[in-house]
Amino acid sequence: MAVFPEGTPCWVDAALPDTEAGKRFYGELFGWTFRPGDGPWTDAYSDGLLAAAIAPKGDGRMPTIWNVYLAADDVTALTGRIAEAGGHLISSPRPVGRLGAVAMAADPGGAVFGLWQAGDRPGGRAGFETRGVPGAYCWTEVYTWRKDRVDPFYAEVFGYTGTDLPRPAELGPGCGPAMDIRLWSPRTADPGAPGDRTAVAGRCVLTEAFPPELPGHFLVYFCVKDCDAAAATVVRLGGRVQAPPFDIPYGRIAVLMDNQGALFAVLAET
């Protein structure tokens, strides 16, 4: 079973009103195949390896969204640190059968994320079986209005080391010359090698280019072979292009919305 250091993104899932429609959409977009999970969700596989999950929304008032989960050595202890650091607990830790334990939290800027502790018995799930290749998860970043509270929060809770990118720089959608961008490396990373070589996530400060009512949020990225082709496929399948494909130092990206309203991004790496 793969091991994910604490604070490392280890899983993503989509909460959708119609899971069958989600399977058709993402099956064609990413080439995923699907199997029933050990619960109400459906597991998604890329080239036979576990890549993500699609779950039905339990409450119609909840957002249609892609969720990212950060690895936890002890999810109960971690939720305590989150509260002490100024975050908010949305759902208390609970077991998910033999797979592990999960909780949901929000940072001081309101961005929601999950926590996942792998089960230590046979059948436990650490997280992704594939990542960083076409058809799989590759990156996440939090967009926030509250840099002053969010940066120390993640440093205190997860021990992230931050590396600020020089301006002008582009890392994600809307991250133009005016954006304040930070890369986060986990506490297990070589302290002499921070930056993009060890980074596991990023932070972008929201600016006046975004609607003022936009809440803090995480954006999940998936690798694709061709960014422009992926954007065209999303439109053909009934989704929308939120930010058209553009180049960054790491490749070419686009921000997209599926045909049920879940936002995500794609990256074609150089």
PDB file of C-alpha atoms in Angstrom:
ATOM      1  CA  MET A   1       0.000   0.000   0.000  1.00  0.00           C
ATOM      2  CA  ALA A   2       1.401   3.399  -1.001  1.00  0.00           C
ATOM      3  CA  VAL A   3       2.288   5.763   1.802  1.00  0.00           C
ATOM      4  CA  PHE A   4       1.414   9.457   1.600  1.00  0.00           C
ATOM      5  CA  PRO A   5       3.212  11.817   4.012  1.00  0.00           C
ATOM      6  CA  GLU A   6       0.855  13.808   6.206  1.00  0.00           C
ATOM      7  CA  GLY A   7      -0.478  16.869   4.403  1.00  0.00           C
ATOM      8  CA  THR A   8       0.086  15.400   0.944  1.00  0.00           C
ATOM      9  CA  PRO A   9      -2.957  15.313  -1.368  1.00  0.00           C
ATOM     10  CA  CYS A  10      -3.861  11.640  -1.527  1.00  0.00           C
ATOM     11  CA  TRP A  11      -7.383  11.478  -2.953  1.00  0.00           C
ATOM     12  CA  VAL A  12     -10.070  13.367  -4.890  1.00  0.00           C
ATOM     13  CA  ASP A  13     -13.744  12.757  -5.435  1.00  0.00           C
ATOM     14  CA  ALA A  14     -16.599  14.535  -7.154  1.00  0.00           C
ATOM     15  CA  ALA A  15     -19.930  15.105  -5.395  1.00  0.00           C
ATOM     16  CA  LEU A  16     -22.487  15.128  -8.213  1.00  0.00           C
ATOM     17  CA  PRO A  17     -26.300  15.173  -8.466  1.00  0.00           C
ATOM     18  CA  ASP A  18     -26.227  12.449 -11.160  1.00  0.00           C
ATOM     19  CA  THR A  19     -23.431   9.897 -10.835  1.00  0.00           C
ATOM     20  CA  GLU A  20     -24.397   8.049 -14.014  1.00  0.00           C
ATOM     21  CA  ALA A  21     -24.065  11.274 -16.008  1.00  0.00           C
ATOM     22  CA  GLY A  22     -20.737  11.860 -14.254  1.00  0.00           C
ATOM     23  CA  LYS A  23     -19.490   8.438 -15.321  1.00  0.00           C
ATOM     24  CA  ARG A  24     -20.388   9.155 -18.945  1.00  0.00           C
ATOM     25  CA  PHE A  25     -18.743  12.603 -18.852  1.00  0.00           C
ATOM     26  CA  TYR A  26     -15.464  11.669 -17.184  1.00  0.00           C
ATOM     27  CA  GLY A  27     -15.306   8.281 -18.859  1.00  0.00           C
ATOM     28  CA  GLU A  28     -15.155   9.987 -22.239  1.00  0.00           C
ATOM     29  CA  LEU A  29     -12.987  12.910 -21.109  1.00  0.00           C
ATOM     30  CA  PHE A  30     -10.300  10.965 -19.220  1.00  0.00           C
ATOM     31  CA  GLY A  31     -10.882   7.413 -20.455  1.00  0.00           C
ATOM     32  CA  TRP A  32     -11.864   6.277 -16.967  1.00  0.00           C
ATOM     33  CA  THR A  33     -13.559   2.978 -16.244  1.00  0.00           C
ATOM     34  CA  PHE A  34     -15.699   2.478 -13.158  1.00  0.00           C
ATOM     35  CA  ARG A  35     -16.431  -0.075 -10.478  1.00  0.00           C
ATOM     36  CA  PRO A  36     -18.815   0.117  -7.516  1.00  0.00           C
ATOM     37  CA  GLY A  37     -17.033   1.288  -4.362  1.00  0.00           C
ATOM     38  CA  ASP A  38     -17.409  -0.033  -0.833  1.00  0.00           C
ATOM     39  CA  GLY A  39     -20.172   2.494  -0.224  1.00  0.00           C
ATOM     40  CA  PRO A  40     -22.497   4.817  -2.146  1.00  0.00           C
ATOM     41  CA  TRP A  41     -19.696   6.017  -4.410  1.00  0.00           C
ATOM     42  CA  THR A  42     -18.206   4.711  -7.650  1.00  0.00           C
ATOM     43  CA  ASP A  43     -14.450   4.234  -8.006  1.00  0.00           C
ATOM     44  CA  ALA A  44     -12.790   5.560 -11.179  1.00  0.00           C
ATOM     45  CA  TYR A  45      -9.806   3.800 -12.761  1.00  0.00           C
ATOM     46  CA  SER A  46      -7.265   5.062 -15.268  1.00  0.00           C
ATOM     47  CA  ASP A  47      -5.441   2.269 -17.112  1.00  0.00           C
ATOM     48  CA  GLY A  48      -6.651  -0.106 -14.411  1.00  0.00           C
ATOM     49  CA  LEU A  49      -5.326   1.974 -11.504  1.00  0.00           C
ATOM     50  CA  LEU A  50      -7.441   3.735  -8.910  1.00  0.00           C
ATOM     51  CA  ALA A  51      -7.617   7.442  -9.816  1.00  0.00           C
ATOM     52  CA  ALA A  52     -10.655   9.082  -8.152  1.00  0.00           C
ATOM     53  CA  ALA A  53     -14.268   8.519  -7.161  1.00  0.00           C
ATOM     54  CA  ILE A  54     -17.686   9.887  -8.041  1.00  0.00           C
ATOM     55  CA  ALA A  55     -20.225  10.142  -5.239  1.00  0.00           C
ATOM     56  CA  PRO A  56     -23.878  11.212  -5.120  1.00  0.00           C
ATOM     57  CA  LYS A  57     -24.603  14.456  -3.319  1.00  0.00           C
ATOM     58  CA  GLY A  58     -26.303  13.578  -0.060  1.00  0.00           C
ATOM     59  CA  ASP A  59     -27.922  16.995   0.215  1.00  0.00           C
ATOM     60  CA  GLY A  60     -29.109  19.058  -2.745  1.00  0.00           C
ATOM     61  CA  ARG A  61     -28.076  22.225  -0.906  1.00  0.00           C
ATOM     62  CA  MET A  62     -24.437  21.170  -0.944  1.00  0.00           C
ATOM     63  CA  PRO A  63     -22.232  22.365  -3.817  1.00  0.00           C
ATOM     64  CA  THR A  64     -21.444  20.267  -6.858  1.00  0.00           C
ATOM     65  CA  ILE A  65     -17.699  20.080  -6.464  1.00  0.00           C
ATOM     66  CA  TRP A  66     -14.410  18.232  -6.722  1.00  0.00           C
ATOM     67  CA  ASN A  67     -13.014  17.590  -3.230  1.00  0.00           C
ATOM     68  CA  VAL A  68      -9.341  17.099  -2.401  1.00  0.00           C
ATOM     69  CA  TYR A  69      -8.218  15.055   0.619  1.00  0.00           C
ATOM     70  CA  LEU A  70      -4.952  15.512   2.512  1.00  0.00           C
ATOM     71  CA  ALA A  71      -3.275  12.521   4.124  1.00  0.00           C
ATOM     72  CA  ALA A  72      -3.501  12.243   7.912  1.00  0.00           C
ATOM     73  CA  ASP A  73      -1.411  10.051  10.193  1.00  0.00           C
ATOM     74  CA  ASP A  74      -4.039  10.443  12.937  1.00  0.00           C
ATOM     75  CA  VAL A  75      -7.188  12.150  11.664  1.00  0.00           C
ATOM     76  CA  THR A  76      -8.553  12.820  15.167  1.00  0.00           C
ATOM     77  CA  ALA A  77      -5.377  14.528  16.321  1.00  0.00           C
ATOM     78  CA  LEU A  78      -5.189  16.471  13.071  1.00  0.00           C
ATOM     79  CA  THR A  79      -8.716  17.846  13.435  1.00  0.00           C
ATOM     80  CA  GLY A  80      -7.728  19.083  16.883  1.00  0.00           C
ATOM     81  CA  ARG A  81      -4.765  20.986  15.404  1.00  0.00           C
ATOM     82  CA  ILE A  82      -7.034  22.445  12.727  1.00  0.00           C
ATOM     83  CA  ALA A  83      -9.382  23.878  15.343  1.00  0.00           C
ATOM     84  CA  GLU A  84      -6.491  25.268  17.397  1.00  0.00           C
ATOM     85  CA  ALA A  85      -5.033  26.969  14.311  1.00  0.00           C
ATOM     86  CA  GLY A  86      -8.280  28.770  13.460  1.00  0.00           C
ATOM     87  CA  GLY A  87      -9.831  26.305  11.018  1.00  0.00           C
ATOM     88  CA  HIS A  88     -13.317  24.832  11.195  1.00  0.00           C
ATOM     89  CA  LEU A  89     -14.428  21.219  11.440  1.00  0.00           C
ATOM     90  CA  ILE A  90     -17.269  20.468   9.014  1.00  0.00           C
ATOM     91  CA  SER A  91     -17.637  16.766   9.762  1.00  0.00           C
ATOM     92  CA  SER A  92     -16.018  14.836  12.587  1.00  0.00           C
ATOM     93  CA  PRO A  93     -13.739  11.880  11.874  1.00  0.00           C
ATOM     94  CA  ARG A  94     -15.651   8.736  10.986  1.00  0.00           C
ATOM     95  CA  PRO A  95     -14.620   5.315   9.740  1.00  0.00           C
ATOM     96  CA  VAL A  96     -15.238   4.349   6.116  1.00  0.00           C
ATOM     97  CA  GLY A  97     -15.488   0.600   6.493  1.00  0.00           C
ATOM     98  CA  ARG A  98     -12.122  -1.108   6.191  1.00  0.00           C
ATOM     99  CA  LEU A  99     -10.760   1.613   3.884  1.00  0.00           C
ATOM    100  CA  GLY A 100      -9.834   4.206   6.509  1.00  0.00           C
ATOM    101  CA  ALA A 101     -11.257   7.277   8.233  1.00  0.00           C
ATOM    102  CA  VAL A 102     -12.371  10.628   6.849  1.00  0.00           C
ATOM    103  CA  ALA A 103     -13.169  14.135   8.067  1.00  0.00           C
ATOM    104  CA  MET A 104     -13.955  17.428   6.341  1.00  0.00           C
ATOM    105  CA  ALA A 105     -12.589  20.814   7.412  1.00  0.00           C
ATOM    106  CA  ALA A 106     -12.243  24.396   6.223  1.00  0.00           C
ATOM    107  CA  ASP A 107      -9.285  26.735   6.519  1.00  0.00           C
ATOM    108  CA  PRO A 108      -9.626  30.251   8.020  1.00  0.00           C
ATOM    109  CA  GLY A 109     -10.406  31.598   4.534  1.00  0.00           C
ATOM    110  CA  GLY A 110     -13.312  29.185   4.061  1.00  0.00           C
ATOM    111  CA  ALA A 111     -11.690  26.744   1.620  1.00  0.00           C
ATOM    112  CA  VAL A 112     -12.999  23.230   2.273  1.00  0.00           C
ATOM    113  CA  PHE A 113     -10.756  20.155   2.155  1.00  0.00           C
ATOM    114  CA  GLY A 114     -10.901  16.578   3.319  1.00  0.00           C
ATOM    115  CA  LEU A 115      -8.639  14.547   5.581  1.00  0.00           C
ATOM    116  CA  TRP A 116      -7.975  10.886   4.929  1.00  0.00           C
ATOM    117  CA  GLN A 117      -6.353   8.349   7.239  1.00  0.00           C
ATOM    118  CA  ALA A 118      -5.607   5.048   5.529  1.00  0.00           C
ATOM    119  CA  GLY A 119      -6.927   1.904   7.161  1.00  0.00           C
ATOM    120  CA  ASP A 120      -4.237  -0.226   8.769  1.00  0.00           C
ATOM    121  CA  ARG A 121      -5.972  -3.552   8.127  1.00  0.00           C
ATOM    122  CA  PRO A 122      -6.135  -5.598   4.903  1.00  0.00           C
ATOM    123  CA  GLY A 123      -8.212  -3.675   2.402  1.00  0.00           C
ATOM    124  CA  GLY A 124      -7.131  -0.280   3.725  1.00  0.00           C
ATOM    125  CA  ARG A 125      -6.844   2.457   1.128  1.00  0.00           C
ATOM    126  CA  ALA A 126      -3.971   4.946   1.187  1.00  0.00           C
ATOM    127  CA  GLY A 127      -5.241   6.969  -1.773  1.00  0.00           C
ATOM    128  CA  PHE A 128      -4.395   7.215  -5.462  1.00  0.00           C
ATOM    129  CA  GLU A 129      -2.795   4.307  -7.256  1.00  0.00           C
ATOM    130  CA  THR A 130      -1.875   6.647 -10.117  1.00  0.00           C
ATOM    131  CA  ARG A 131      -1.117  10.365 -10.329  1.00  0.00           C
ATOM    132  CA  GLY A 132       0.870  12.810 -12.414  1.00  0.00           C
ATOM    133  CA  VAL A 133       0.114  11.050 -15.718  1.00  0.00           C
ATOM    134  CA  PRO A 134      -2.628  11.688 -18.303  1.00  0.00           C
ATOM    135  CA  GLY A 135      -6.006  10.699 -16.915  1.00  0.00           C
ATOM    136  CA  ALA A 136      -4.948  11.118 -13.281  1.00  0.00           C
ATOM    137  CA  TYR A 137      -4.729  13.786 -10.591  1.00  0.00           C
ATOM    138  CA  CYS A 138      -1.636  15.981 -10.729  1.00  0.00           C
ATOM    139  CA  TRP A 139      -2.022  19.165  -8.653  1.00  0.00           C
ATOM    140  CA  THR A 140      -4.181  21.293  -6.365  1.00  0.00           C
ATOM    141  CA  GLU A 141      -4.086  24.851  -5.158  1.00  0.00           C
ATOM    142  CA  VAL A 142      -6.160  26.917  -2.774  1.00  0.00           C
ATOM    143  CA  TYR A 143      -7.537  30.280  -3.841  1.00  0.00           C
ATOM    144  CA  THR A 144      -8.022  32.644  -0.910  1.00  0.00           C
ATOM    145  CA  TRP A 145      -8.746  36.220   0.060  1.00  0.00           C
ATOM    146  CA  ARG A 146      -7.109  35.650   3.475  1.00  0.00           C
ATOM    147  CA  LYS A 147      -3.409  35.119   2.877  1.00  0.00           C
ATOM    148  CA  ASP A 148      -2.647  36.593   6.296  1.00  0.00           C
ATOM    149  CA  ARG A 149      -4.525  33.772   8.025  1.00  0.00           C
ATOM    150  CA  VAL A 150      -4.279  30.937   5.512  1.00  0.00           C
ATOM    151  CA  ASP A 151      -0.481  30.830   5.148  1.00  0.00           C
ATOM    152  CA  PRO A 152       0.253  30.428   8.872  1.00  0.00           C
ATOM    153  CA  PHE A 153      -2.650  27.983   9.184  1.00  0.00           C
ATOM    154  CA  TYR A 154      -1.189  25.459   6.741  1.00  0.00           C
ATOM    155  CA  ALA A 155       2.322  25.958   8.096  1.00  0.00           C
ATOM    156  CA  GLU A 156       1.113  25.249  11.647  1.00  0.00           C
ATOM    157  CA  VAL A 157      -1.240  22.359  10.869  1.00  0.00           C
ATOM    158  CA  PHE A 158       0.744  20.497   8.207  1.00  0.00           C
ATOM    159  CA  GLY A 159       4.231  21.923   8.582  1.00  0.00           C
ATOM    160  CA  TYR A 160       4.283  23.212   5.015  1.00  0.00           C
ATOM    161  CA  THR A 161       7.309  25.193   3.892  1.00  0.00           C
ATOM    162  CA  GLY A 162       6.300  27.990   1.537  1.00  0.00           C
ATOM    163  CA  THR A 163       8.185  29.173  -1.532  1.00  0.00           C
ATOM    164  CA  ASP A 164       6.900  32.412  -3.048  1.00  0.00           C
ATOM    165  CA  LEU A 165       7.165  32.604  -6.810  1.00  0.00           C
ATOM    166  CA  PRO A 166       8.683  35.803  -8.179  1.00  0.00           C
ATOM    167  CA  ARG A 167       6.310  38.178  -9.903  1.00  0.00           C
ATOM    168  CA  PRO A 168       5.239  38.374 -12.626  1.00  0.00           C
ATOM    169  CA  ALA A 169       4.431  34.683 -12.723  1.00  0.00           C
ATOM    170  CA  GLU A 170       1.653  32.404 -13.787  1.00  0.00           C
ATOM    171  CA  LEU A 171       0.769  29.193 -12.012  1.00  0.00           C
ATOM    172  CA  GLY A 172      -2.964  28.783 -12.290  1.00  0.00           C
ATOM    173  CA  PRO A 173      -6.084  30.278 -13.854  1.00  0.00           C
ATOM    174  CA  GLY A 174      -6.150  33.993 -13.255  1.00  0.00           C
ATOM    175  CA  CYS A 175      -2.686  33.855 -11.757  1.00  0.00           C
ATOM    176  CA  GLY A 176      -1.317  36.655 -13.881  1.00  0.00           C
ATOM    177  CA  PRO A 177       1.311  39.268 -13.024  1.00  0.00           C
ATOM    178  CA  ALA A 178      -0.707  40.646 -10.107  1.00  0.00           C
ATOM    179  CA  MET A 179      -1.176  37.276  -8.408  1.00  0.00           C
ATOM    180  CA  ASP A 180       0.582  36.349  -5.188  1.00  0.00           C
ATOM    181  CA  ILE A 181       1.556  32.687  -5.577  1.00  0.00           C
ATOM    182  CA  ARG A 182       3.131  30.330  -3.067  1.00  0.00           C
ATOM    183  CA  LEU A 183       4.192  26.700  -3.430  1.00  0.00           C
ATOM    184  CA  TRP A 184       3.909  24.412  -0.414  1.00  0.00           C
ATOM    185  CA  SER A 185       6.321  21.585   0.351  1.00  0.00           C
ATOM    186  CA  PRO A 186       5.536  19.032   3.110  1.00  0.00           C
ATOM    187  CA  ARG A 187       7.467  18.772   6.359  1.00  0.00           C
ATOM    188  CA  THR A 188       9.096  15.583   5.038  1.00  0.00           C
ATOM    189  CA  ALA A 189      10.693  17.404   2.097  1.00  0.00           C
ATOM    190  CA  ASP A 190      14.423  18.076   1.977  1.00  0.00           C
ATOM    191  CA  PRO A 191      14.727  21.489   3.691  1.00  0.00           C
ATOM    192  CA  GLY A 192      17.488  22.389   1.266  1.00  0.00           C
ATOM    193  CA  ALA A 193      15.288  21.851  -1.776  1.00  0.00           C
ATOM    194  CA  PRO A 194      11.995  23.760  -1.402  1.00  0.00           C
ATOM    195  CA  GLY A 195      10.084  24.930  -4.438  1.00  0.00           C
ATOM    196  CA  ASP A 196       8.534  23.203  -7.401  1.00  0.00           C
ATOM    197  CA  ARG A 197      10.707  20.068  -7.058  1.00  0.00           C
ATOM    198  CA  THR A 198       9.162  19.162  -3.696  1.00  0.00           C
ATOM    199  CA  ALA A 199       5.880  21.120  -3.760  1.00  0.00           C
ATOM    200  CA  VAL A 200       2.653  19.184  -3.231  1.00  0.00           C
ATOM    201  CA  ALA A 201       0.171  22.068  -3.486  1.00  0.00           C
ATOM    202  CA  GLY A 202      -0.067  25.780  -4.110  1.00  0.00           C
ATOM    203  CA  ARG A 203      -1.780  28.936  -2.896  1.00  0.00           C
ATOM    204  CA  CYS A 204      -3.035  31.840  -5.016  1.00  0.00           C
ATOM    205  CA  VAL A 205      -4.344  35.059  -3.492  1.00  0.00           C
ATOM    206  CA  LEU A 206      -7.617  36.157  -5.076  1.00  0.00           C
ATOM    207  CA  THR A 207      -7.642  39.625  -6.642  1.00  0.00           C
ATOM    208  CA  GLU A 208     -10.195  42.079  -7.985  1.00  0.00           C
ATOM    209  CA  ALA A 209     -10.194  40.023 -11.203  1.00  0.00           C
ATOM    210  CA  PHE A 210     -12.426  37.556  -9.342  1.00  0.00           C
ATOM    211  CA  PRO A 211     -16.010  38.205  -8.168  1.00  0.00           C
ATOM    212  CA  PRO A 212     -15.945  39.481  -4.576  1.00  0.00           C
ATOM    213  CA  GLU A 213     -18.536  36.884  -3.555  1.00  0.00           C
ATOM    214  CA  LEU A 214     -16.304  34.009  -4.679  1.00  0.00           C
ATOM    215  CA  PRO A 215     -15.404  31.966  -1.583  1.00  0.00           C
ATOM    216  CA  GLY A 216     -12.011  30.502  -0.822  1.00  0.00           C
ATOM    217  CA  HIS A 217     -11.723  27.132  -2.520  1.00  0.00           C
ATOM    218  CA  PHE A 218      -9.420  24.368  -3.726  1.00  0.00           C
ATOM    219  CA  LEU A 219      -9.020  23.697  -7.449  1.00  0.00           C
ATOM    220  CA  VAL A 220      -8.172  20.145  -8.520  1.00  0.00           C
ATOM    221  CA  TYR A 221      -6.030  19.520 -11.623  1.00  0.00           C
ATOM    222  CA  PHE A 222      -5.883  16.429 -13.833  1.00  0.00           C
ATOM    223  CA  CYS A 223      -3.135  15.650 -16.347  1.00  0.00           C
ATOM    224  CA  VAL A 224      -4.086  15.363 -20.016  1.00  0.00           C
ATOM    225  CA  LYS A 225      -2.092  14.798 -23.188  1.00  0.00           C
ATOM    226  CA  ASP A 226      -3.626  17.767 -25.015  1.00  0.00           C
ATOM    227  CA  CYS A 227      -5.104  20.686 -23.085  1.00  0.00           C
ATOM    228  CA  ASP A 228      -6.923  22.225 -26.059  1.00  0.00           C
ATOM    229  CA  ALA A 229      -8.451  18.913 -27.067  1.00  0.00           C
ATOM    230  CA  ALA A 230      -9.634  18.321 -23.487  1.00  0.00           C
ATOM    231  CA  ALA A 231     -11.307  21.754 -23.393  1.00  0.00           C
ATOM    232  CA  ALA A 232     -13.046  21.037 -26.703  1.00  0.00           C
ATOM    233  CA  THR A 233     -14.233  17.664 -25.410  1.00  0.00           C
ATOM    234  CA  VAL A 234     -15.693  19.284 -22.281  1.00  0.00           C
ATOM    235  CA  VAL A 235     -17.730  21.670 -24.436  1.00  0.00           C
ATOM    236  CA  ARG A 236     -18.906  18.835 -26.671  1.00  0.00           C
ATOM    237  CA  LEU A 237     -20.037  16.892 -23.592  1.00  0.00           C
ATOM    238  CA  GLY A 238     -22.103  19.821 -22.320  1.00  0.00           C
ATOM    239  CA  GLY A 239     -19.595  21.424 -19.969  1.00  0.00           C
ATOM    240  CA  ARG A 240     -18.052  24.887 -20.073  1.00  0.00           C
ATOM    241  CA  VAL A 241     -14.641  26.494 -20.396  1.00  0.00           C
ATOM    242  CA  GLN A 242     -14.093  28.867 -17.467  1.00  0.00           C
ATOM    243  CA  ALA A 243     -10.537  29.888 -18.431  1.00  0.00           C
ATOM    244  CA  PRO A 244      -9.419  29.039 -21.989  1.00  0.00           C
ATOM    245  CA  PRO A 245      -6.157  27.117 -22.464  1.00  0.00           C
ATOM    246  CA  PHE A 246      -3.021  29.142 -21.803  1.00  0.00           C
ATOM    247  CA  ASP A 247       0.657  28.453 -21.241  1.00  0.00           C
ATOM    248  CA  ILE A 248       2.511  28.513 -17.930  1.00  0.00           C
ATOM    249  CA  PRO A 249       6.103  27.491 -17.152  1.00  0.00           C
ATOM    250  CA  TYR A 250       4.933  23.950 -16.334  1.00  0.00           C
ATOM    251  CA  GLY A 251       2.811  23.321 -19.414  1.00  0.00           C
ATOM    252  CA  ARG A 252      -0.583  24.361 -20.748  1.00  0.00           C
ATOM    253  CA  ILE A 253      -3.696  24.563 -18.573  1.00  0.00           C
ATOM    254  CA  ALA A 254      -7.407  25.326 -18.740  1.00  0.00           C
ATOM    255  CA  VAL A 255     -10.104  25.680 -16.107  1.00  0.00           C
ATOM    256  CA  LEU A 256     -13.238  23.753 -16.954  1.00  0.00           C
ATOM    257  CA  MET A 257     -16.694  22.967 -15.596  1.00  0.00           C
ATOM    258  CA  ASP A 258     -18.423  19.659 -16.142  1.00  0.00           C
ATOM    259  CA  ASN A 259     -22.006  19.332 -17.333  1.00  0.00           C
ATOM    260  CA  GLN A 260     -23.285  19.333 -13.725  1.00  0.00           C
ATOM    261  CA  GLY A 261     -21.362  22.372 -12.485  1.00  0.00           C
ATOM    262  CA  ALA A 262     -18.221  20.886 -10.871  1.00  0.00           C
ATOM    263  CA  LEU A 263     -15.122  23.012 -11.483  1.00  0.00           C
ATOM    264  CA  PHE A 264     -11.739  21.451 -12.227  1.00  0.00           C
ATOM    265  CA  ALA A 265      -8.605  22.144 -14.270  1.00  0.00           C
ATOM    266  CA  VAL A 266      -6.456  20.213 -16.724  1.00  0.00           C
ATOM    267  CA  LEU A 267      -2.728  20.414 -17.313  1.00  0.00           C
ATOM    268  CA  ALA A 268      -0.744  19.195 -20.309  1.00  0.00           C
ATOM    269  CA  GLU A 269       2.787  19.127 -18.958  1.00  0.00           C
ATOM    270  CA  THR A 270       5.780  20.125 -21.055  1.00  0.00           C
TER     271      THR A 270
END
